[in-house]
C-alpha atoms as a PDB file:
ATOM      1  CA  MET A   1       0.000   0.000   0.000  1.00  0.00           C
ATOM      2  CA  THR A   2       1.264   3.473  -0.788  1.00  0.00           C
ATOM      3  CA  HIS A   3       1.073   6.541   1.378  1.00  0.00           C
ATOM      4  CA  ASP A   4       2.036  10.201   1.165  1.00  0.00           C
ATOM      5  CA  ARG A   5       5.819  10.631   0.930  1.00  0.00           C
ATOM      6  CA  GLN A   6       5.569  13.467   3.440  1.00  0.00           C
ATOM      7  CA  ASP A   7       3.877  11.276   6.062  1.00  0.00           C
ATOM      8  CA  VAL A   8       6.983  10.124   7.923  1.00  0.00           C
ATOM      9  CA  ASN A   9       4.899   8.840  10.869  1.00  0.00           C
ATOM     10  CA  HIS A  10       2.995   6.341   8.695  1.00  0.00           C
ATOM     11  CA  PRO A  11       3.641   2.704   9.731  1.00  0.00           C
ATOM     12  CA  ASP A  12       4.710   1.781   6.175  1.00  0.00           C
ATOM     13  CA  HIS A  13       7.204   4.632   5.958  1.00  0.00           C
ATOM     14  CA  ALA A  14      10.780   3.388   5.743  1.00  0.00           C
ATOM     15  CA  GLN A  15      14.019   4.325   4.069  1.00  0.00           C
ATOM     16  CA  PRO A  16      13.987   3.510   0.349  1.00  0.00           C
ATOM     17  CA  LYS A  17      15.724   0.273  -0.663  1.00  0.00           C
ATOM     18  CA  HIS A  18      17.802   2.129  -3.249  1.00  0.00           C
ATOM     19  CA  GLN A  19      18.607   5.731  -4.174  1.00  0.00           C
ATOM     20  CA  GLU A  20      15.976   7.151  -6.526  1.00  0.00           C
ATOM     21  CA  THR A  21      17.384   7.761 -10.016  1.00  0.00           C
ATOM     22  CA  GLU A  22      16.665  10.923 -11.975  1.00  0.00           C
ATOM     23  CA  ALA A  23      14.394   8.938 -14.321  1.00  0.00           C
ATOM     24  CA  GLU A  24      12.425   7.491 -11.390  1.00  0.00           C
ATOM     25  CA  LYS A  25      12.136  10.928  -9.796  1.00  0.00           C
ATOM     26  CA  LYS A  26      10.884  12.443 -13.054  1.00  0.00           C
ATOM     27  CA  GLU A  27       8.359   9.618 -13.518  1.00  0.00           C
ATOM     28  CA  ARG A  28       7.121   9.981  -9.914  1.00  0.00           C
ATOM     29  CA  LYS A  29       6.708  13.741 -10.297  1.00  0.00           C
ATOM     30  CA  ASN A  30       4.943  13.376 -13.661  1.00  0.00           C
ATOM     31  CA  HIS A  31       2.555  10.860 -12.123  1.00  0.00           C
ATOM     32  CA  ALA A  32       1.815  13.205  -9.203  1.00  0.00           C
ATOM     33  CA  ASP A  33       1.274  16.131 -11.607  1.00  0.00           C
ATOM     34  CA  GLU A  34      -1.123  14.060 -13.727  1.00  0.00           C
ATOM     35  CA  ASN A  35      -3.068  13.039 -10.623  1.00  0.00           C
ATOM     36  CA  GLN A  36      -3.337  16.654  -9.487  1.00  0.00           C
ATOM     37  CA  ASP A  37      -4.392  17.860 -12.935  1.00  0.00           C
ATOM     38  CA  HIS A  38      -7.068  15.164 -13.085  1.00  0.00           C
ATOM     39  CA  ALA A  39      -8.351  16.084  -9.623  1.00  0.00           C
ATOM     40  CA  LEU A  40      -8.517  19.759 -10.545  1.00  0.00           C
ATOM     41  CA  GLU A  41     -10.421  18.967 -13.736  1.00  0.00           C
ATOM     42  CA  GLU A  42     -12.906  16.893 -11.761  1.00  0.00           C
ATOM     43  CA  THR A  43     -13.284  19.498  -9.025  1.00  0.00           C
ATOM     44  CA  PHE A  44     -13.123  22.770 -10.926  1.00  0.00           C
ATOM     45  CA  PRO A  45     -14.353  22.461 -14.522  1.00  0.00           C
ATOM     46  CA  ALA A  46     -13.226  25.339 -16.718  1.00  0.00           C
ATOM     47  CA  SER A  47     -16.858  26.389 -17.269  1.00  0.00           C
ATOM     48  CA  ASP A  48     -17.359  27.083 -13.556  1.00  0.00           C
ATOM     49  CA  PRO A  49     -15.666  30.242 -12.293  1.00  0.00           C
ATOM     50  CA  VAL A  50     -14.010  30.032  -8.905  1.00  0.00           C
ATOM     51  CA  SER A  51     -15.578  32.416  -6.412  1.00  0.00           C
ATOM     52  CA  PRO A  52     -13.312  34.447  -4.136  1.00  0.00           C
ATOM     53  CA  PHE A  53     -13.586  33.797  -0.424  1.00  0.00           C
ATOM     54  CA  VAL A  54     -15.756  36.423   1.256  1.00  0.00           C
ATOM     55  CA  PRO A  55     -15.739  36.206   5.054  1.00  0.00           C
ATOM     56  CA  ALA A  56     -19.018  36.556   6.863  1.00  0.00           C
ATOM     57  CA  LYS A  57     -19.673  39.768   8.730  1.00  0.00           C
ATOM     58  CA  ALA A  58     -19.280  39.628  12.473  1.00  0.00           C
ATOM     59  CA  PRO A  59     -22.593  39.706  14.354  1.00  0.00           C
ATOM     60  CA  ASP A  60     -23.442  42.978  16.103  1.00  0.00           C
END
């Protein structure tokens, strides 16, 4: 099972068995970028504008 690389407290987190090569690093980053792009497309379609955050007014 995989987990977030940043989650160093995860039970499956351990030192890598070998040093990551540049090709492996590039592939890992491309995969992460593709996943993020897909998630953004699913969450924020281009036809839907993103509204700015407007905080609620404090009650009187």
